[in-house]
Structure formats: C-alpha cells, structure tokens
Coordinates of C-alpha atoms in Angstrom, one line a residue:
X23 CA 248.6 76.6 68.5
X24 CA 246.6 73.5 69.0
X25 CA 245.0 73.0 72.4
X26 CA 246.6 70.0 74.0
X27 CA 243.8 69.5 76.3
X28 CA 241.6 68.3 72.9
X29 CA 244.0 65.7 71.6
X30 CA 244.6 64.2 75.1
X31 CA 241.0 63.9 75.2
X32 CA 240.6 62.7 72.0
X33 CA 243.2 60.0 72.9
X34 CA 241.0 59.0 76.5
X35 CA 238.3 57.9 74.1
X36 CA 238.1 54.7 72.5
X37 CA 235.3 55.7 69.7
X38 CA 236.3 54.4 66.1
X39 CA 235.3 54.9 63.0
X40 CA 234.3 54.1 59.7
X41 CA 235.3 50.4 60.7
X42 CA 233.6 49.0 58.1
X43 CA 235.1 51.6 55.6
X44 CA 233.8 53.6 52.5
X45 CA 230.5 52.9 52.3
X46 CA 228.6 50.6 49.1
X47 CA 230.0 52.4 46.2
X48 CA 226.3 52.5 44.8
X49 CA 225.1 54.5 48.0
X50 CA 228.2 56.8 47.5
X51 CA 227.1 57.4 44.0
X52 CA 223.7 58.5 44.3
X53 CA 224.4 60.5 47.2
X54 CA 227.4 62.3 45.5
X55 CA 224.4 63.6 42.5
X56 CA 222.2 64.1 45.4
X57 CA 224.1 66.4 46.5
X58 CA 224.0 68.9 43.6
X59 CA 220.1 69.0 44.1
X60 CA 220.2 69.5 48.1
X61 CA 223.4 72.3 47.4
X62 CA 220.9 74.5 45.3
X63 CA 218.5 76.3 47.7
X64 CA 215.7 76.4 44.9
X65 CA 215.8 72.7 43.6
X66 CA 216.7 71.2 47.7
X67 CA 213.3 73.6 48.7
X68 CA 210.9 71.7 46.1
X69 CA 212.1 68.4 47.7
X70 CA 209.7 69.2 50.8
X71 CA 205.7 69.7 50.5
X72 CA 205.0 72.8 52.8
X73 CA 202.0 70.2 53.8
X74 CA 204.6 67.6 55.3
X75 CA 202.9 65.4 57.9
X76 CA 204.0 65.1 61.5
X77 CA 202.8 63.1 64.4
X78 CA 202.8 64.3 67.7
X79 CA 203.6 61.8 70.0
X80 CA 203.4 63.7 73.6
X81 CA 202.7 66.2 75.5
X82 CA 203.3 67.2 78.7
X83 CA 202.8 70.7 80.8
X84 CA 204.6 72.1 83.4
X85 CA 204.0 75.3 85.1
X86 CA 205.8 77.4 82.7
X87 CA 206.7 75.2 79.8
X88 CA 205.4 72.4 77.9
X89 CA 207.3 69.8 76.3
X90 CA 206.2 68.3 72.9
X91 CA 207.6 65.1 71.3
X92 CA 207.2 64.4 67.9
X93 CA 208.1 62.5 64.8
X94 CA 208.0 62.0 61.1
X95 CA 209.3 60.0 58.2
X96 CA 213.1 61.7 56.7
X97 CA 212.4 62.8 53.2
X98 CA 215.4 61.5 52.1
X99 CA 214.6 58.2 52.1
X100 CA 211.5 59.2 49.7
X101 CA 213.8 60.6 47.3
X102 CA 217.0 57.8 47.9
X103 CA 215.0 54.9 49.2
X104 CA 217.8 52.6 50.5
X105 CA 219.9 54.6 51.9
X106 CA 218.5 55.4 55.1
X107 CA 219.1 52.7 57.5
X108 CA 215.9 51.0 58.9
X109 CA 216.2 52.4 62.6
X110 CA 217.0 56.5 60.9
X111 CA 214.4 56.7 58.9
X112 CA 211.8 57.7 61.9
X113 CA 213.0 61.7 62.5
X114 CA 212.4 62.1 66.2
X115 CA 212.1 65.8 68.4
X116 CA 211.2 67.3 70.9
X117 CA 209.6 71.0 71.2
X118 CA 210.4 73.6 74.2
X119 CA 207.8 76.2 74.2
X120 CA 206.7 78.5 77.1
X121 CA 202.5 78.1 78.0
X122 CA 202.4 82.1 77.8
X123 CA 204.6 84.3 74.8
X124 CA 205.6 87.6 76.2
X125 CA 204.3 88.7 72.3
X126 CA 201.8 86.7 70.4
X127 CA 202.9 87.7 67.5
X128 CA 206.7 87.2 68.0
X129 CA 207.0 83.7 69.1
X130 CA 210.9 82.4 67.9
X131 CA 211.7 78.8 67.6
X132 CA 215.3 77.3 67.4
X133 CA 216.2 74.0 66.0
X134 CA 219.3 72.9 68.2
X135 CA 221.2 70.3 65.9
X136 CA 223.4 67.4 67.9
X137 CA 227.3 67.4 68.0
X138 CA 229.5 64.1 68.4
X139 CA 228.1 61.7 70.6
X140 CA 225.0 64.1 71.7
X141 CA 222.6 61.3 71.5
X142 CA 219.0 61.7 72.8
X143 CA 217.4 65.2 73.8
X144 CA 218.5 65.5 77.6
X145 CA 221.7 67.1 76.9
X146 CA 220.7 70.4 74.9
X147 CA 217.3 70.2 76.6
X148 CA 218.9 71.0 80.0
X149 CA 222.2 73.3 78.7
X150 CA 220.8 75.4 76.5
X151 CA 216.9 75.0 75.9
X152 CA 215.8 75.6 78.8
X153 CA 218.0 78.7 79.7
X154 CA 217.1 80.1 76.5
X155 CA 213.4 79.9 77.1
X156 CA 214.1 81.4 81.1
X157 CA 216.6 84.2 79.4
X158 CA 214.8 85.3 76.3
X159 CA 211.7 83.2 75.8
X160 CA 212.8 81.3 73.1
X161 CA 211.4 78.2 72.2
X162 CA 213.6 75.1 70.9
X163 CA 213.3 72.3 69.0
X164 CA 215.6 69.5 69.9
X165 CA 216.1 66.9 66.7
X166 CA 217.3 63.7 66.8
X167 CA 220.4 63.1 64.9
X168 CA 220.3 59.9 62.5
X169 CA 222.8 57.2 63.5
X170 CA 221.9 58.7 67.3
X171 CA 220.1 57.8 70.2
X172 CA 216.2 56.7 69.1
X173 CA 217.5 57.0 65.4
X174 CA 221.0 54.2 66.0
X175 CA 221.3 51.3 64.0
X176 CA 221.0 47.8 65.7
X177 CA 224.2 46.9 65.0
X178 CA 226.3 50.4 65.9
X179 CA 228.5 50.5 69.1
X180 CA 227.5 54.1 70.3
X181 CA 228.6 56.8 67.9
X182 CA 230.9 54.5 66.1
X183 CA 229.3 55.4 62.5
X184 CA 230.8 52.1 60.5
X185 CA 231.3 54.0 57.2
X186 CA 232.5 56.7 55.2
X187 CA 228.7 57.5 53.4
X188 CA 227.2 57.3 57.0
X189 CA 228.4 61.1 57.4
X190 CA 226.5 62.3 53.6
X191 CA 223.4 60.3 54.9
X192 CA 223.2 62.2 58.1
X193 CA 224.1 65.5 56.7
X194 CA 220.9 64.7 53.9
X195 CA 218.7 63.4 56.3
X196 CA 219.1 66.9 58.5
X197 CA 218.7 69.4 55.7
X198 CA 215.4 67.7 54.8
X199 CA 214.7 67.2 57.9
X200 CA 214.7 71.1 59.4
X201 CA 212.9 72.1 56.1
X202 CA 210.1 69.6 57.7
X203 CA 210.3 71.6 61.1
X204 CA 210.2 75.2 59.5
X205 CA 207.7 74.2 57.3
X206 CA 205.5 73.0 60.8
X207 CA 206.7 75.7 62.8
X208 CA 205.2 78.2 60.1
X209 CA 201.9 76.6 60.1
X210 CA 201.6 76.7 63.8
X211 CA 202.4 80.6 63.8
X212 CA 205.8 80.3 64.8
X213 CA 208.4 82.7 64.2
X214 CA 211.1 83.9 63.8
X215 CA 212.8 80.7 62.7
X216 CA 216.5 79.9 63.5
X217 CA 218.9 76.8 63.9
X218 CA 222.2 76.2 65.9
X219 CA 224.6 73.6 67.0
X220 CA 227.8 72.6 68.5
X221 CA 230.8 71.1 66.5
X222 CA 229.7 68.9 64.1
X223 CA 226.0 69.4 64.6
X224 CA 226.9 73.7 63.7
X225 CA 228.3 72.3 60.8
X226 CA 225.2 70.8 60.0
X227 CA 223.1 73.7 60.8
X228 CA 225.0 75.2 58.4
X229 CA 224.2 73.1 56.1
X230 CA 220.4 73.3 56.9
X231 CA 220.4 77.3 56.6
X232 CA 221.4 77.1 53.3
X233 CA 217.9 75.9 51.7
X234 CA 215.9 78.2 53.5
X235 CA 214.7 80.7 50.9
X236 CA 213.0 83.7 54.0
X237 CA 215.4 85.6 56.9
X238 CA 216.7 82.6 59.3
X239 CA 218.8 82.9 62.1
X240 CA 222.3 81.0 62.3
X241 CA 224.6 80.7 65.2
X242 CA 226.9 77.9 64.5
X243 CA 229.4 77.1 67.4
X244 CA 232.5 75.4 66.9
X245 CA 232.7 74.4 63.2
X246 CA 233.7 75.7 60.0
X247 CA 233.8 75.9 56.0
X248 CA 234.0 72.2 55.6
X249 CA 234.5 68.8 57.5
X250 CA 237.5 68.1 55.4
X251 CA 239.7 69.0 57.7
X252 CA 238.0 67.6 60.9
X253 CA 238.9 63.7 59.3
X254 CA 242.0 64.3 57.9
X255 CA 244.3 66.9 59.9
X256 CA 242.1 67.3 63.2
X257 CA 242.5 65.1 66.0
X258 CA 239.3 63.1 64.8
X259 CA 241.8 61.6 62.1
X260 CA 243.4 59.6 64.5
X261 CA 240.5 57.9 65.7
X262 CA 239.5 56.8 61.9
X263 CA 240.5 53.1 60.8
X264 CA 242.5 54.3 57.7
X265 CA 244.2 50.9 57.1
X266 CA 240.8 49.6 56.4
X267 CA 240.0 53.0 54.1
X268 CA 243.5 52.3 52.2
X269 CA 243.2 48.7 51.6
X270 CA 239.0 49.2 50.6
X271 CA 240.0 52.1 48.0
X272 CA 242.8 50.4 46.1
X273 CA 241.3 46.9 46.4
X274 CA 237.6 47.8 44.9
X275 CA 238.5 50.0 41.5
X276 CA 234.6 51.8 41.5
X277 CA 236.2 54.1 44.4
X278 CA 239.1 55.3 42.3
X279 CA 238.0 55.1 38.8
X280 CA 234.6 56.0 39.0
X281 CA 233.9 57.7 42.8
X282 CA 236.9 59.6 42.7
X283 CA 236.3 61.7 39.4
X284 CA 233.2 62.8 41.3
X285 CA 234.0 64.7 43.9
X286 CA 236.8 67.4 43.8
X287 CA 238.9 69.2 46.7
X288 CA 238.0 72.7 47.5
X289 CA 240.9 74.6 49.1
X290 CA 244.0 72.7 48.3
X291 CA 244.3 74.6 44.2
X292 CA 242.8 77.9 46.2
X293 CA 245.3 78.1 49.3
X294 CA 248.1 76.8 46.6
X295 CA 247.2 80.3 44.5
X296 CA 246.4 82.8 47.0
X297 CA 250.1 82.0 48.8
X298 CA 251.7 81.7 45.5
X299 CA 250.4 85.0 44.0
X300 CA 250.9 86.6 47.6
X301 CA 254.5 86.2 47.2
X302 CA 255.0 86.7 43.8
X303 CA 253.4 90.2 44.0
X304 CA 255.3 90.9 46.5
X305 CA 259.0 89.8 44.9
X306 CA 257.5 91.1 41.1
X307 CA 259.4 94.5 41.5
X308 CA 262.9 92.7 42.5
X309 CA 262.3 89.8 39.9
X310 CA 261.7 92.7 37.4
X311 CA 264.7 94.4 38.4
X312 CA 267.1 90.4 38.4
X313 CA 266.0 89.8 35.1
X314 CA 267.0 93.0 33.6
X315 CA 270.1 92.8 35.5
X316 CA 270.7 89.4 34.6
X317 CA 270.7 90.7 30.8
X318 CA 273.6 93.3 31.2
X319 CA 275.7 91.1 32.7
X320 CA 275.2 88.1 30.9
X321 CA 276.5 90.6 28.0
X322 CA 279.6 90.7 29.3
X323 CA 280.2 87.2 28.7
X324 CA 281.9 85.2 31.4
X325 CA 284.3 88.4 32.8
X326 CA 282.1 87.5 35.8
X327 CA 281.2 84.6 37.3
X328 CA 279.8 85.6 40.3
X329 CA 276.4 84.5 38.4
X330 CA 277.7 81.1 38.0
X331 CA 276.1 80.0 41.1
X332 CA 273.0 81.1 43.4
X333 CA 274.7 82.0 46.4
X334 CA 276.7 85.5 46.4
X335 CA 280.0 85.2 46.4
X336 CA 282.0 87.5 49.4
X337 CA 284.1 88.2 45.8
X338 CA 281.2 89.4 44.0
X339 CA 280.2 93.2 44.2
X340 CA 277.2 94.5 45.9
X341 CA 275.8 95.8 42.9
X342 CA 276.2 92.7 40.6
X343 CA 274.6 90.6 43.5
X344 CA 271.3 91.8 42.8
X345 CA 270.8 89.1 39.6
X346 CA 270.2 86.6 42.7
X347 CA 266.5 86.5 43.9
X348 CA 266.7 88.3 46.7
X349 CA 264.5 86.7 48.5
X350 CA 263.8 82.9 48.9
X351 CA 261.0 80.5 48.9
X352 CA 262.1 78.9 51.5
X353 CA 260.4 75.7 52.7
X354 CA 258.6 74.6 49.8
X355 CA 256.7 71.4 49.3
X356 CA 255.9 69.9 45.8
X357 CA 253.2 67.3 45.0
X358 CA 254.1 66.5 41.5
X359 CA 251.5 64.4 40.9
X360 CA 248.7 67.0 42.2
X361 CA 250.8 70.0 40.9
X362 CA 249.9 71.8 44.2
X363 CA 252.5 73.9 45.9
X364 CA 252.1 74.7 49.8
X365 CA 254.6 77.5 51.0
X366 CA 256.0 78.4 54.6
X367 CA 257.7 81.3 55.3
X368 CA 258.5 82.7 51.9
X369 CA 260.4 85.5 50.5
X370 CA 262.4 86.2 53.6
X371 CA 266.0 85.7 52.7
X372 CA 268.1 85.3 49.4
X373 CA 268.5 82.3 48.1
X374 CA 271.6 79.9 48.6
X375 CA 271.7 76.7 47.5
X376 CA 275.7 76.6 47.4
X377 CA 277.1 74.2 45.7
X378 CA 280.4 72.2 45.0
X379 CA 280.0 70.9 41.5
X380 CA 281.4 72.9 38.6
X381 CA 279.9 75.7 37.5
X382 CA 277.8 75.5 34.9
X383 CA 275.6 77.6 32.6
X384 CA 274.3 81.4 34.0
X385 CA 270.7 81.1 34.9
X386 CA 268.7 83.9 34.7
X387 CA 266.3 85.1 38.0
X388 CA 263.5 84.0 35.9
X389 CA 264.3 80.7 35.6
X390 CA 265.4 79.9 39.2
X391 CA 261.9 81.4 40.0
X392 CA 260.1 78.9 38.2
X393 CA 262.5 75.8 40.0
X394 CA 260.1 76.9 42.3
X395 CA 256.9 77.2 40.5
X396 CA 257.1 73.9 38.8
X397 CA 256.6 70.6 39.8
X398 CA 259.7 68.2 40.2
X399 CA 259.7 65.9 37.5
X400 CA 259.4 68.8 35.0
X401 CA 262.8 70.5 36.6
X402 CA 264.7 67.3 36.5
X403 CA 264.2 64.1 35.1
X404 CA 267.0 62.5 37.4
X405 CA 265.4 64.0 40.9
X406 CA 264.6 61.0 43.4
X407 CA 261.3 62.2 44.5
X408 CA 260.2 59.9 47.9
X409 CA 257.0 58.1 46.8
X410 CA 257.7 54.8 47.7
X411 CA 254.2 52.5 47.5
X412 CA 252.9 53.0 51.2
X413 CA 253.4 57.2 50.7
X414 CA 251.4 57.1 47.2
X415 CA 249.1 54.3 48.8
X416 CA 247.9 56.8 52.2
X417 CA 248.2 60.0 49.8
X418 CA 245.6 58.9 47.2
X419 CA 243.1 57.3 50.0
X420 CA 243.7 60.9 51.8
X421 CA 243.0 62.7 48.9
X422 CA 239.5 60.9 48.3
X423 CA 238.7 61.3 51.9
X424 CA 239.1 65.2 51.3
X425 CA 237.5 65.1 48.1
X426 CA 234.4 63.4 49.4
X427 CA 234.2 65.6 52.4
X428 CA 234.7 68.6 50.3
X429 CA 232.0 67.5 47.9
X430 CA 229.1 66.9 50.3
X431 CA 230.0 69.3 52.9
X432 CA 232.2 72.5 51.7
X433 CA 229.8 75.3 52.4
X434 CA 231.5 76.8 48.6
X435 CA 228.7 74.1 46.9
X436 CA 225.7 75.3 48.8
X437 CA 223.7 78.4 48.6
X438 CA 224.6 81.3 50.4
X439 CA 222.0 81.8 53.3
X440 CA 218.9 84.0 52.5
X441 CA 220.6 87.1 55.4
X442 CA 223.3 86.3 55.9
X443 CA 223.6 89.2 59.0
X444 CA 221.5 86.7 60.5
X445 CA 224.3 84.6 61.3
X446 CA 226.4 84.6 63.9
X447 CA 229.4 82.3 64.2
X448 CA 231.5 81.0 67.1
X449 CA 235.2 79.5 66.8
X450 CA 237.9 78.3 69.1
X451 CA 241.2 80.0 68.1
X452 CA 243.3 76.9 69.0
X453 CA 240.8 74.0 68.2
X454 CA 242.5 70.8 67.4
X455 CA 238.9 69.2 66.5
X456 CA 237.9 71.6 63.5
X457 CA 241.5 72.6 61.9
X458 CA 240.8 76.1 59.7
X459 CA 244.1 76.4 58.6
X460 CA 244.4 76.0 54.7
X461 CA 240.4 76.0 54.8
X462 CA 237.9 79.3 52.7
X463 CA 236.9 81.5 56.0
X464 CA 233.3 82.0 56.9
X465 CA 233.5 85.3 56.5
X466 CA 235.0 85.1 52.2
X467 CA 231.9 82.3 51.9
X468 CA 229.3 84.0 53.5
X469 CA 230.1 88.1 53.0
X470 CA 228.2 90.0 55.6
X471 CA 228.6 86.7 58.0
X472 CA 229.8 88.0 61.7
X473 CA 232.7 85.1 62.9
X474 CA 233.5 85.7 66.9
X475 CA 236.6 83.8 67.9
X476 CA 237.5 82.3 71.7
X477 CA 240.5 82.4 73.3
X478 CA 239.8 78.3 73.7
X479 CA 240.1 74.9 72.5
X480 CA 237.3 72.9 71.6
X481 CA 236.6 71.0 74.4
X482 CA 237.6 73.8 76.9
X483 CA 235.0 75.9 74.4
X484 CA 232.7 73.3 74.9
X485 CA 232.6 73.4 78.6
X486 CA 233.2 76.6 79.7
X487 CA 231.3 78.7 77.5
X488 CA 228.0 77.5 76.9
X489 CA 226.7 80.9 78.3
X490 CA 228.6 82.7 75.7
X491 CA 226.3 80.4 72.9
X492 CA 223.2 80.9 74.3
X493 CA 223.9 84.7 74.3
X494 CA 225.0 84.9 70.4
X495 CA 221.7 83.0 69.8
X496 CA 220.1 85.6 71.9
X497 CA 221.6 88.0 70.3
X498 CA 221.0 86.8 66.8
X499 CA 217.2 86.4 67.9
X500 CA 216.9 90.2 68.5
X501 CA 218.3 91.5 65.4
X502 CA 215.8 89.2 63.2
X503 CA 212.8 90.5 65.2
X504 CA 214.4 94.4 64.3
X505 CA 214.8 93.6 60.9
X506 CA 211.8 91.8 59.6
X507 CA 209.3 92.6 62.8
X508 CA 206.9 92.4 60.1
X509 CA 208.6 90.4 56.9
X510 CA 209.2 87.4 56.6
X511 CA 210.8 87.6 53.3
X512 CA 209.8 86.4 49.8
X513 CA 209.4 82.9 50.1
X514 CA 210.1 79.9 46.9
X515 CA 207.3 77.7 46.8
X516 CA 206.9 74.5 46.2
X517 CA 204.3 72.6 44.4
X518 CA 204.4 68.9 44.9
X519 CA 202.2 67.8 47.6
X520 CA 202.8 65.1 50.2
X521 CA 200.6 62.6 48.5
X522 CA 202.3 63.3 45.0
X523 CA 205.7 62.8 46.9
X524 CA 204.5 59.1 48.3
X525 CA 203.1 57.9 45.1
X526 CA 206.9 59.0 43.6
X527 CA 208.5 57.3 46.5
X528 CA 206.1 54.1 45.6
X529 CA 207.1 54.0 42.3
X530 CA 210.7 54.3 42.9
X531 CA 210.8 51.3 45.2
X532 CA 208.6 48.8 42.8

C-alpha cells in the first residue's frame, strides 16, 4: 500500500517540472546514442583519462577532519559539447577525510550522490558524512549535482528542471563525473572506493557503479531498476506539466517519428509475459483436459447444449461442465494498439459471461482462451474499444515518457557492476515516490545483489532512518576491505590522455 504521508507531501510542494517540456529534439538525439556508449562499462571507461585534472580549491583543518573543496570540468561536455548548460559544466565537491587513518593502507572514500532538491554540500555533509567518518572512519566525497546548487542554471526556479533531456544530462554528467573522482581518489592512495545516495541520487549511483571495471561498493537507498516509474505512476507524476509534454510531442513530428523509434520500454512486454505464462502454466493441465473434452462432446452433435454458452448451466451435468475453463482471467486489460496484456487476479474462478442472445456456435476451451490472449480488434471487428482523441493523445505522450526513461536509465542497458556482493540496497516497502510494481527487481538485474526492504514510505524512510543507511554503507565498507584487503581487481585501461581529449573536444566545437 502506498504511504499516504508521501503523496500529501508531495501535494504541500509547489516544485514543477519539465515546464518548458521535452527538451531540443537534437539534444535528445545525441544523448539517446550517447547512451549506448556510457551503458557499456568498457567503451563509457575509455571516455575518462586516468590523468583527469582537478583543481583544489580549499582547504581547511579541523582538529580531527579536514575539509577539501574542489572542482573540475564534466567530461560530458567534451564528448557532447552543447549540451551541458553554461553554469553545470564546472563539477563541484567537497572531500571529508580524517587528519589521521586508523590504517594507512586502508583508507575508504565514499562519493555520496544528491537526491531531489539536495542542493549544495551541507545537507549530506552533516547527516551522513560526518557520522560516517566518527563511526567507521570513512571518508566522503560530497558532489555537486548539475542543475543544483553551485551547478543551477540562471534561469531555473530551485529544482524546477525545465525539460524532459535535463534528467539524461544529469545522469551523463554524474557517471563521468565519479569516474573523474575514482580516478583521483586512486592516485592519492585512496581506497576502497564506494558511492551511495538517496532517492534519485541512489539511482544515480547506480548508474555510476556500473562503469567501474575494479571491486566498488554500492549502497543505494530508496530507488530502483529504473526512473520510469518515478514520472509516470509515482507521486512525482503529478507534479510534471503533462499538458505541455502532450501538446510539444504531437505538435513537433521529430518526437514521434524520429525520437520515439529510439528508445524502447523495458518491463511493460516482460511483466505482460511473465503474468501471462504464469497463468497459463498453471491452467495448461485443465485446458488440456477442456479441449479434449470439448471433442467428445462436440461429437455428439447438438444432444447437448450445455456447451452453447460459457456459463454452466444448473441443467448441465457435473461431468460435462468441465469443457468450460475452469478458471477465469478475470480483470483483464487490453492495449490493442501496444498488444500488451496486464492481468489481476487470474485463474481464480470459471468463467461466466452469461448471456441473453441466441445460442450460437460451440466454442471449444481453446478458443475462448485466446478471447483472452488476443488483442481486441482481432476478436471482433464490431467491439467499441474507448480511445477517444484525449485517451490516445495522454497514452502515446506516456508511452514516450516511459520509453525515454527506460532508455537512459533502466539499469537492464548498463553493465552489471564489477561485485556485485558489494552492493547493498535499501527500499521502502510502501513508497509512493519510486513505484516497483510492474518494474525488473534488483535482485533478477544484478544476481548476487543483497535488497533490504523498510517497513516505510519514502519520506518517513527518509527521515527516520538515516542511521539505518549509514550502517549498510558501513557494512558494505567491511566486506570490501575482507574481500580484496589486498586486490583491487583487474582494472580496463584507458589510453587517451587528457590533452588528446581537449584537442578532440577543440575540434568538435570548430
């Protein structure tokens, strides 16, 4: 059940997005083939010189801690030039370290990626940063989302991203990014290595963990397999502006016919196959057994008519009543023009679908099965089927929206992390923000993956159990340091250099 406390909350807020809708198609484009390079851990790896610069900015020392801030130029606007607004394209951090390691040669670093609205460092500096280094001596490194805090656009109202694309270049910008911040922490003798984050930005540690080709620590808290869901069923939909999204997709034709045959849903064919052969293995012995009872009796020509009509008749014998499914799939939605079928509740009862027209020809159990199976328009040319313009109008701008989230943030088109006993996962059984149901688990992505659930929403999880974070990441910490105390796993390498990489990026913007 869906925590109530989340969608009143949602409703107090008065954030909105994507005002400004989609995003330039052309932006959309390119990012949509970036993608298939960052997705692949051994192309996305080559995209970073282990020799990337970065400034440090300040430093200050305290009597147990010092506090670093740096910053560097995102990659991704070297390899998309354009795309990263002006005021993003400066990465910003800060760096939590204690003035004395409890063991010089185990010194772990976290990289602590920013949820919704989490905009500057104080926030995960103070919650979890600095208990981890008290607890466990754990260093952090708090990044600066793009779109957030030092990294916001002139023009943005707080974390009211104006479009669609802004989400893609964020997600970019971050997996290039912590590849930056490994790469540093490695050359300063740093390690282990991990990253975490809370709703959207465990998402996006996700994301980052993916393209990291040695053992990595991953304790992402309050996400899931994908962001699809998060826009378009989650209480997050409500605060998107989808009459601008509608009237943008139909009124432009690049979104549909070019942008849309990019980009595909994940789950919906899936979900639709899993349920469906579910409950046909589970009705396959009784439809075996109503077909070849269906045979006998049509045989005996119309002495009975009992199989004139779905329902069993109190006239009809027990034994004859079993060429009637006896069980129904009950509840059933049909998209015809997806061909997707989504089933509730199936196989529970018979089937009746009494009726008060003449009888007409015996069907046989196979064929009232496949009334089921396919879609509408194939079963009767003269079924009304609802799709007036506004219905086909939000579907197909819903279906994009899904399709593009799917595309650029399904964890099913990245890599699979390099350990994946490394990771650590925390959900909210009854969050309203990040929807699972009808969504790949974690645990079917990632095999090995451990997924802890809370008896919580997600704001409640938010609140109440940041104690319960910090220990996972603790926790996950401890097992990298038994595992590879001395291994830091075969590494990819990466040959271009950061002078090569300028000179590219020059001659892509001439």
């Amino acid at each position: 059940m869906p925590s109530k406390l989340d969608s009143l909350y949602r409703r107090m807020l008065i954030t909105r997005f994507f005002e400004k809708g989609w995003g330039k198609p052309e932006n959309l484009r390119r990012v949509f083939q970036f993608r298939k390079i960052i997705s692949n851990r051994e192309s996305c790896f080559k995209l970073v010189p282990r020799d990337y610069p970065v400034e440090i900015t300040k430093k200050e020392i305290s009597a147990e801690s010092t506090l670093i801030e740096g910053k560097f130029k995102t990659p991704l606007e070297l390899h998309l030039p354009g795309v990263v607004p002006k005021e993003s394209q400066q990465a910003h951090f800060q760096l939590l370290i204690p003035n004395k390691w409890k063991n010089e040669k185990h010194k772990p670093v976290c990289i602590h990626l920013a949820g919704t609205g989490d905009h500057f460092f104080w926030r995960r500096r103070n919650f979890i940063a600095k208990p981890l280094l008290k607890d466990a001596n754990i260093g952090s490194i708090i990044l600066e989302n793009p779109f957030y805090g030092l990294r916001k656009p002139n023009d943005q109202t707080r974390s009211n991203l104006h479009n669609v694309s802004d989400i893609f270049v964020m997600g970019g910008c971050l997996i290039l990014e912590c590849l930056v911040l490994f790469h540093w922490c490695e050359r300063n003798g740093f390690g282990p290595l991990g990253v975490t984050g809370l709703s959207m930005g465990g998402h996006m540690a996700s994301l980052a963990a993916t393209n990291w080709p040695k053992p990595l620590v991953l304790v992402p808290c309050l996400s899931w397999s994908t962001a699809s869901a998060v826009f378009t069923t989650g209480v997050m939909s409500q605060s998107i502006n989808w009459d601008m999204l509608e009237t943008q997709y139909f009124s432009d034709g690049q979104y549909r016919e070019r942008l849309a045959k990019m980009v595909t849903v994940i789950d919906d064919a899936f979900s639709a196959g899993q349920s469906f052969i579910q409950n046909f293995n589970q009705s396959l012995h009784e439809l075996k057994e109503d077909i070849s009872d269906t045979r006998k009796i049509q045989q005996h020509g119309n002495s009975n008519t009992c199989g004139d009509k779905y329902e069993t008749q109190g006239s009809c014998s027990q034994e004859d009543s079993s060429i009637f499914l006896s069980k129904s799939l009950k509840n059933t939605k049909m998209d015809s023009e997806n061909l997707t079928i989504d089933i509730k509740n199936t196989l529970s009862e018979k089937v009746a679908i009494a009726t008060d027209e003449p009888p007409k020809e015996s069907s046989s159990a196979l064929t009232n099965l496949m009334k089921f199976i396919l879609p509408l328009s194939a079963q009767n040319k003269s079924d009304k089927i609802d799709i007036t313009k506004t219905n086909w109008w939000e579907r197909e701008a819903l279906q994009f929206m899904r399709g593009m989230m799917d595309e650029c943030t399904h964890l099913k088109n990245f890599s699979v992390p390099f350990d994946t006993s490394l990771i650590i996962a925390v959900c909210a059984k009854a969050d309203a923000y990040v929807p699972r149901e009808g969504c790949s688990s974690l645990e079917d992505i990632w095999p090995g993956a451990e997924v802890r659930y809370l008896d919580a929403g997600h704001v409640s999880a938010y609140v109440l159990h940041q104690k319960l974070f910090r220990s996972c990441i603790i926790e996950a910490f401890d097992r990298a340091k038994k595992i590879y105390e001395n291994d830091t796993g075969e590494g990819l390498k990466c040959d271009i250099t950061y002078q090569q990489l300028l000179k590219k990026y020059d001659k892509n913007i001439q």
